[in-house]
mmCIF file of C-alpha atoms in Angstrom:
data_model
loop_
_atom_site.group_PDB
_atom_site.id
_atom_site.type_symbol
_atom_site.label_atom_id
_atom_site.label_comp_id
_atom_site.label_asym_id
_atom_site.label_seq_id
_atom_site.Cartn_x
_atom_site.Cartn_y
_atom_site.Cartn_z
ATOM 1 C CA MET K 1 30.580 139.636 34.935
ATOM 2 C CA PRO K 2 27.670 137.832 36.733
ATOM 3 C CA SER K 3 24.280 138.556 35.685
ATOM 4 C CA ASN K 4 22.149 140.143 38.567
ATOM 5 C CA ARG K 5 18.851 139.407 36.591
ATOM 6 C CA VAL K 6 16.552 137.204 38.567
ATOM 7 C CA GLU K 7 14.671 134.716 36.237
ATOM 8 C CA SER K 8 10.986 134.760 36.818
ATOM 9 C CA PRO K 9 9.351 131.232 37.573
ATOM 10 C CA PRO K 10 7.573 129.746 34.609
ATOM 11 C CA PRO K 11 3.942 130.491 34.660
ATOM 12 C CA ARG K 12 1.887 128.010 36.439
ATOM 13 C CA ASP K 13 -0.439 125.589 34.856
ATOM 14 C CA LEU K 14 -4.053 126.731 35.892
ATOM 15 C CA ALA K 15 -5.493 123.652 34.219
ATOM 16 C CA ARG K 16 -6.785 120.725 36.177
ATOM 17 C CA PRO K 17 -4.340 117.550 36.428
ATOM 18 C CA VAL K 18 -4.720 115.263 33.635
ATOM 19 C CA PRO K 19 -5.822 112.490 35.729
ATOM 20 C CA PHE K 20 -8.747 114.621 36.866
ATOM 21 C CA ARG K 21 -9.620 115.618 33.257
ATOM 22 C CA MET K 22 -9.558 111.985 32.355
ATOM 23 C CA GLU K 23 -11.986 111.269 35.341
ATOM 24 C CA LEU K 24 -14.278 114.053 34.273
ATOM 25 C CA ARG K 25 -14.163 112.590 30.506
ATOM 26 C CA LEU K 26 -15.224 108.951 31.974
ATOM 27 C CA LEU K 27 -17.831 110.290 34.022
ATOM 28 C CA VAL K 28 -19.287 112.466 30.922
ATOM 29 C CA LEU K 29 -19.349 109.411 28.818
ATOM 30 C CA CYS K 30 -20.907 107.079 31.137
ATOM 31 C CA ALA K 31 -23.643 109.685 31.949
ATOM 32 C CA ALA K 32 -24.116 110.045 28.103
ATOM 33 C CA PHE K 33 -24.069 106.290 27.741
ATOM 34 C CA GLU K 34 -26.715 105.869 30.565
ATOM 35 C CA CYS K 35 -28.892 108.672 29.440
ATOM 36 C CA GLY K 36 -28.967 107.167 25.837
ATOM 37 C CA LEU K 37 -29.519 103.688 26.963
ATOM 38 C CA LEU K 38 -32.384 104.936 29.359
ATOM 39 C CA ALA K 39 -34.063 107.146 26.453
ATOM 40 C CA PHE K 40 -33.688 104.251 24.021
ATOM 41 C CA LEU K 41 -35.268 101.643 26.338
ATOM 42 C CA GLU K 42 -38.187 103.980 27.283
ATOM 43 C CA LYS K 43 -38.845 104.920 23.874
ATOM 44 C CA GLY K 44 -38.308 101.855 21.892
ATOM 45 C CA THR K 45 -41.506 100.231 22.240
ATOM 46 C CA ARG K 46 -41.480 99.149 18.736
ATOM 47 C CA CYS K 47 -38.475 97.189 18.969
ATOM 48 C CA LEU K 48 -38.101 96.073 22.546
ATOM 49 C CA SER K 49 -40.773 94.568 24.844
ATOM 50 C CA ASN K 50 -40.976 95.608 28.549
ATOM 51 C CA PHE K 51 -39.053 92.254 29.524
ATOM 52 C CA GLN K 52 -36.312 92.934 27.011
ATOM 53 C CA ALA K 53 -35.841 96.546 27.936
ATOM 54 C CA ARG K 54 -35.786 95.452 31.697
ATOM 55 C CA LYS K 55 -32.998 92.979 31.026
ATOM 56 C CA LEU K 56 -31.132 95.465 28.960
ATOM 57 C CA CYS K 57 -31.228 98.221 31.508
ATOM 58 C CA HIS K 58 -30.116 95.619 34.189
ATOM 59 C CA ALA K 59 -27.086 94.618 32.092
ATOM 60 C CA GLY K 60 -26.331 97.809 30.536
ATOM 61 C CA THR K 61 -26.171 99.839 33.848
ATOM 62 C CA GLY K 62 -24.039 97.189 35.389
ATOM 63 C CA LEU K 63 -21.575 97.518 32.356
ATOM 64 C CA MET K 64 -21.618 101.234 32.911
ATOM 65 C CA LEU K 65 -20.860 100.802 36.693
ATOM 66 C CA LEU K 66 -18.035 98.396 35.944
ATOM 67 C CA GLN K 67 -16.008 101.281 34.317
ATOM 68 C CA LEU K 68 -16.021 103.411 37.553
ATOM 69 C CA ASP K 69 -13.963 103.292 40.827
ATOM 70 C CA SER K 70 -15.951 103.643 43.885
ATOM 71 C CA ARG K 71 -13.075 105.124 45.791
ATOM 72 C CA ASP K 72 -13.345 108.357 43.824
ATOM 73 C CA GLU K 73 -15.419 111.036 45.463
ATOM 74 C CA HIS K 74 -16.683 112.272 42.349
ATOM 75 C CA THR K 75 -17.516 109.031 41.071
ATOM 76 C CA ARG K 76 -19.812 108.261 44.285
ATOM 77 C CA TYR K 77 -21.958 111.540 43.556
ATOM 78 C CA PHE K 78 -22.401 110.608 40.055
ATOM 79 C CA VAL K 79 -23.729 107.275 41.273
ATOM 80 C CA TYR K 80 -25.748 108.737 43.940
ATOM 81 C CA MET K 81 -27.463 110.908 41.279
ATOM 82 C CA ILE K 82 -28.347 107.988 39.014
ATOM 83 C CA GLY K 83 -29.408 105.836 41.974
ATOM 84 C CA LEU K 84 -31.471 108.268 43.924
ATOM 85 C CA GLY K 85 -33.050 109.693 40.671
ATOM 86 C CA SER K 86 -34.197 106.122 39.696
ATOM 87 C CA LEU K 87 -35.718 105.520 43.047
ATOM 88 C CA ALA K 88 -37.489 108.474 42.913
ATOM 89 C CA LEU K 89 -39.174 107.484 39.878
ATOM 90 C CA THR K 90 -39.815 103.816 41.029
ATOM 91 C CA TRP K 91 -41.336 105.013 44.132
ATOM 92 C CA GLU K 92 -43.189 108.007 42.620
ATOM 93 C CA VAL K 93 -42.105 110.390 45.346
ATOM 94 C CA HIS K 94 -44.058 113.209 43.562
ATOM 95 C CA PRO K 95 -47.114 112.801 41.494
ATOM 96 C CA LYS K 96 -45.600 113.751 38.167
ATOM 97 C CA LEU K 97 -42.726 111.149 38.483
ATOM 98 C CA LYS K 98 -43.793 107.769 36.992
ATOM 99 C CA PRO K 99 -41.618 104.559 36.704
ATOM 100 C CA PHE K 100 -39.851 103.303 33.686
ATOM 101 C CA ARG K 101 -42.106 101.666 31.267
ATOM 102 C CA PHE K 102 -40.072 98.394 31.955
ATOM 103 C CA GLY K 103 -40.513 98.867 35.610
ATOM 104 C CA LYS K 104 -43.560 99.331 38.032
ATOM 105 C CA ALA K 105 -44.428 101.301 40.948
ATOM 106 C CA ARG K 106 -42.600 100.306 43.982
ATOM 107 C CA ASP K 107 -40.603 97.752 42.143
ATOM 108 C CA ILE K 108 -38.755 95.483 44.421
ATOM 109 C CA GLY K 109 -36.330 94.042 42.146
ATOM 110 C CA MET K 110 -35.352 97.372 40.916
ATOM 111 C CA THR K 111 -35.263 98.951 44.323
ATOM 112 C CA VAL K 112 -32.943 95.973 45.761
ATOM 113 C CA TYR K 113 -30.650 96.433 42.664
ATOM 114 C CA LEU K 114 -30.508 100.336 43.010
ATOM 115 C CA LEU K 115 -29.923 100.226 46.987
ATOM 116 C CA VAL K 116 -27.068 97.545 46.581
ATOM 117 C CA MET K 117 -25.399 99.760 43.882
ATOM 118 C CA LEU K 118 -25.706 102.910 46.280
ATOM 119 C CA LEU K 119 -24.451 100.772 49.374
ATOM 120 C CA TRP K 120 -21.551 99.569 47.266
ATOM 121 C CA PHE K 121 -20.330 102.820 46.171
ATOM 122 C CA SER K 122 -20.878 104.551 49.649
ATOM 123 C CA LEU K 123 -18.593 102.058 51.171
ATOM 124 C CA SER K 124 -16.201 102.225 48.303
ATOM 125 C CA LEU K 125 -16.168 98.641 47.842
ATOM 126 C CA PRO K 126 -14.623 96.967 44.556
ATOM 127 C CA ILE K 127 -17.581 97.054 42.051
ATOM 128 C CA HIS K 128 -16.366 94.206 39.980
ATOM 129 C CA VAL K 129 -17.303 91.897 42.811
ATOM 130 C CA LEU K 130 -20.815 92.529 41.822
ATOM 131 C CA GLY K 131 -20.519 91.253 38.561
ATOM 132 C CA PRO K 132 -22.797 88.169 38.723
ATOM 133 C CA MET K 133 -25.630 90.416 39.737
ATOM 134 C CA PHE K 134 -25.356 92.539 36.630
ATOM 135 C CA PHE K 135 -25.226 89.832 34.071
ATOM 136 C CA ALA K 136 -25.939 86.304 35.453
ATOM 137 C CA ASP K 137 -29.339 87.412 36.665
ATOM 138 C CA PRO K 138 -30.661 89.117 33.584
ATOM 139 C CA MET K 139 -28.886 86.365 31.257
ATOM 140 C CA GLY K 140 -30.680 83.563 33.082
ATOM 141 C CA ALA K 141 -34.154 85.409 32.541
ATOM 142 C CA VAL K 142 -33.351 86.071 28.860
ATOM 143 C CA VAL K 143 -31.988 82.495 27.995
ATOM 144 C CA GLY K 144 -34.711 80.694 29.904
ATOM 145 C CA LYS K 145 -37.500 82.757 28.290
ATOM 146 C CA TYR K 146 -35.787 81.994 24.779
ATOM 147 C CA LEU K 147 -35.575 78.440 25.048
ATOM 148 C CA SER K 148 -39.145 78.070 26.336
ATOM 149 C CA SER K 149 -40.475 80.029 23.298
ATOM 150 C CA MET K 150 -38.820 77.421 21.251
ATOM 151 C CA LYS K 151 -41.050 74.719 22.310
ATOM 152 C CA ASP K 152 -42.865 74.492 18.996
ATOM 153 C CA LYS K 153 -39.511 73.662 17.368
ATOM 154 C CA GLY K 154 -38.937 70.765 19.381
ATOM 155 C CA VAL K 155 -36.670 72.663 22.098
ATOM 156 C CA VAL K 156 -37.025 71.159 25.307
ATOM 157 C CA ASN K 157 -36.493 73.597 28.471
ATOM 158 C CA PRO K 158 -38.138 71.571 31.378
ATOM 159 C CA VAL K 159 -39.037 73.546 34.700
ATOM 160 C CA TRP K 160 -37.268 72.536 37.515
ATOM 161 C CA TRP K 161 -38.421 74.957 40.096
ATOM 162 C CA SER K 162 -41.911 76.325 40.521
ATOM 163 C CA ARG K 163 -43.056 77.865 43.877
ATOM 164 C CA GLY K 164 -44.503 81.175 45.035
ATOM 165 C CA GLY K 165 -45.071 82.314 41.717
ATOM 166 C CA VAL K 166 -41.462 81.755 40.596
ATOM 167 C CA THR K 167 -40.440 79.532 37.636
ATOM 168 C CA LYS K 168 -37.003 78.528 36.897
ATOM 169 C CA THR K 169 -36.033 76.276 33.868
ATOM 170 C CA ILE K 170 -33.012 74.176 33.437
ATOM 171 C CA GLY K 171 -31.896 76.500 30.344
ATOM 172 C CA GLY K 172 -32.054 79.646 32.412
ATOM 173 C CA SER K 173 -30.566 78.324 35.478
ATOM 174 C CA ALA K 174 -27.572 76.885 33.177
ATOM 175 C CA ALA K 175 -27.160 80.583 31.895
ATOM 176 C CA VAL K 176 -27.032 81.898 35.541
ATOM 177 C CA LEU K 177 -24.519 79.068 36.242
ATOM 178 C CA VAL K 178 -22.317 79.729 33.439
ATOM 179 C CA PHE K 179 -22.234 83.648 33.652
ATOM 180 C CA THR K 180 -21.828 83.454 37.454
ATOM 181 C CA MET K 181 -18.626 81.345 36.816
ATOM 182 C CA ILE K 182 -17.388 83.852 34.179
ATOM 183 C CA THR K 183 -18.134 87.068 36.048
ATOM 184 C CA PHE K 184 -16.939 85.951 39.693
ATOM 185 C CA ALA K 185 -14.306 88.252 41.043
ATOM 186 C CA GLY K 186 -10.957 86.180 41.077
ATOM 187 C CA PRO K 187 -8.574 84.744 42.012
ATOM 188 C CA ALA K 188 -10.810 81.437 41.897
ATOM 189 C CA THR K 189 -10.258 78.071 40.561
ATOM 190 C CA ILE K 190 -12.634 76.360 38.067
ATOM 191 C CA PRO K 191 -14.108 74.223 40.857
ATOM 192 C CA GLU K 192 -14.495 77.185 43.037
ATOM 193 C CA ARG K 193 -16.248 79.067 40.452
ATOM 194 C CA LEU K 194 -18.754 76.065 39.805
ATOM 195 C CA LEU K 195 -19.605 75.853 43.409
ATOM 196 C CA VAL K 196 -20.265 79.577 43.572
ATOM 197 C CA GLY K 197 -22.458 78.949 40.306
ATOM 198 C CA ILE K 198 -24.591 76.306 41.836
ATOM 199 C CA VAL K 199 -25.038 78.360 45.109
ATOM 200 C CA ALA K 200 -26.131 81.101 42.817
ATOM 201 C CA VAL K 201 -28.548 79.273 40.883
ATOM 202 C CA LEU K 202 -30.205 77.988 44.208
ATOM 203 C CA ALA K 203 -30.218 81.484 45.793
ATOM 204 C CA GLU K 204 -31.653 82.886 42.419
ATOM 205 C CA ALA K 205 -34.575 80.438 42.475
ATOM 206 C CA ILE K 206 -35.297 80.803 46.384
ATOM 207 C CA GLY K 207 -34.869 84.453 46.246
ATOM 208 C CA GLY K 208 -38.014 85.487 44.160
ATOM 209 C CA ALA K 209 -38.263 89.071 43.986
ATOM 210 C CA TYR K 210 -35.339 89.447 46.255
ATOM 211 C CA ASP K 211 -33.213 87.081 43.997
ATOM 212 C CA ASN K 212 -30.487 89.904 43.395
ATOM 213 C CA LEU K 213 -30.021 90.439 47.180
ATOM 214 C CA LEU K 214 -29.628 86.668 47.860
ATOM 215 C CA LEU K 215 -27.113 86.617 44.767
ATOM 216 C CA VAL K 216 -25.099 89.502 46.054
ATOM 217 C CA LEU K 217 -24.925 87.817 49.716
ATOM 218 C CA VAL K 218 -23.823 84.534 47.825
ATOM 219 C CA ILE K 219 -21.078 86.099 45.597
ATOM 220 C CA VAL K 220 -19.905 88.344 48.307
ATOM 221 C CA GLY K 221 -19.753 85.972 50.951
ATOM 222 C CA PHE K 222 -17.973 83.226 48.783
ATOM 223 C CA ARG K 223 -15.342 86.161 47.668
ATOM 224 C CA MET K 224 -14.639 86.942 51.399
ATOM 225 C CA VAL K 225 -14.142 83.302 52.400
ATOM 226 C CA LEU K 226 -11.617 82.774 49.525
ATOM 227 C CA ASN K 227 -9.811 85.939 50.408
ATOM 228 C CA ASN K 228 -9.444 84.529 54.064
ATOM 229 C CA MET K 229 -8.040 81.289 52.479
ATOM 230 C CA GLN K 230 -5.815 83.117 50.027
ATOM 231 C CA PHE K 231 -4.810 86.092 51.842
ATOM 232 C CA GLY K 232 -5.542 85.503 55.497
ATOM 233 C CA SER K 233 -8.231 88.372 55.545
ATOM 234 C CA PHE K 234 -12.029 88.636 54.805
ATOM 235 C CA ALA K 235 -11.350 92.077 53.025
ATOM 236 C CA LEU K 236 -12.573 92.944 49.611
ATOM 237 C CA ARG K 237 -9.878 94.332 47.623
ATOM 238 C CA HIS K 238 -9.704 96.578 44.683
ATOM 239 C CA ASP K 239 -7.779 95.322 41.716
ATOM 240 C CA GLY K 240 -5.237 98.291 41.539
ATOM 241 C CA PRO K 241 -4.523 101.872 42.473
ATOM 242 C CA MET K 242 -6.655 104.808 41.623
ATOM 243 C CA VAL K 243 -6.298 106.910 38.592
ATOM 244 C CA HIS K 244 -4.793 109.527 40.818
ATOM 245 C CA GLY K 245 -2.113 107.445 41.939
ATOM 246 C CA ALA K 246 -3.375 106.541 45.509
ATOM 247 C CA SER K 247 -2.281 103.194 46.925
ATOM 248 C CA ASP K 248 -4.498 100.064 46.720
ATOM 249 C CA LEU K 249 -7.561 100.349 49.226
ATOM 250 C CA VAL K 250 -8.419 97.214 51.293
ATOM 251 C CA ILE K 251 -11.995 97.227 52.784
ATOM 252 C CA GLY K 252 -11.421 95.468 56.239
ATOM 253 C CA PRO K 253 -8.644 94.510 58.315
ATOM 254 C CA VAL K 254 -5.157 94.295 56.913
ATOM 255 C CA PRO K 255 -3.286 91.016 57.702
ATOM 256 C CA GLN K 256 -0.137 91.538 59.531
ATOM 257 C CA LYS K 257 3.033 90.153 58.416
ATOM 258 C CA ALA K 258 4.913 87.731 60.543
#
């Protein structure tokens, strides 16, 4: 005889979806990394100079940001907290808040870096486009300073730019060129990367305290022009879908197929 028993539905899994847990785990790891990095740089006065700490913060924070997807809402809130908190310290919005030891009150360079970061995530733009700002700029300063310190050992690192209190050396600018070529968001040929690197070197020299801003304008401008040449649109494109499985996001007009 047929059974009249009605099978109860399987219990619902009340846990969060796996992609959300993966995303949350990534944010926790990034938060731990950033807090640990800042604590080490702030307290490590015996092993790191202010200059070294500043450049490590510049590149280390950039490395952390490159792990994130600006299209995700939770990620944007996380970046907002970091950026706004750092701006509050830099601009001393409260008497008890003081800048990082490797910065200074109302630091223009740090302010530009943070504002670019906040704007980029607020517009959900692909973060990998900013790679040269994260690495080329600090590596230029580190390499240039190191080579200049080797003068007593016969290392020649001539100055090619010295205006408005800004000094650029051949070695430092060569590092900017190389790291811009390496980190410039593709697709791009070697000649195209070389051209971007040369213009980035000039922008970094002319920019002074606003070198990060000019560098961003150069790399973003070139990326948009190359996108238009290659795909028929100036849009900045993300590399792939979000962890949640959303389709690829394009910032800007989508070219129509013929």
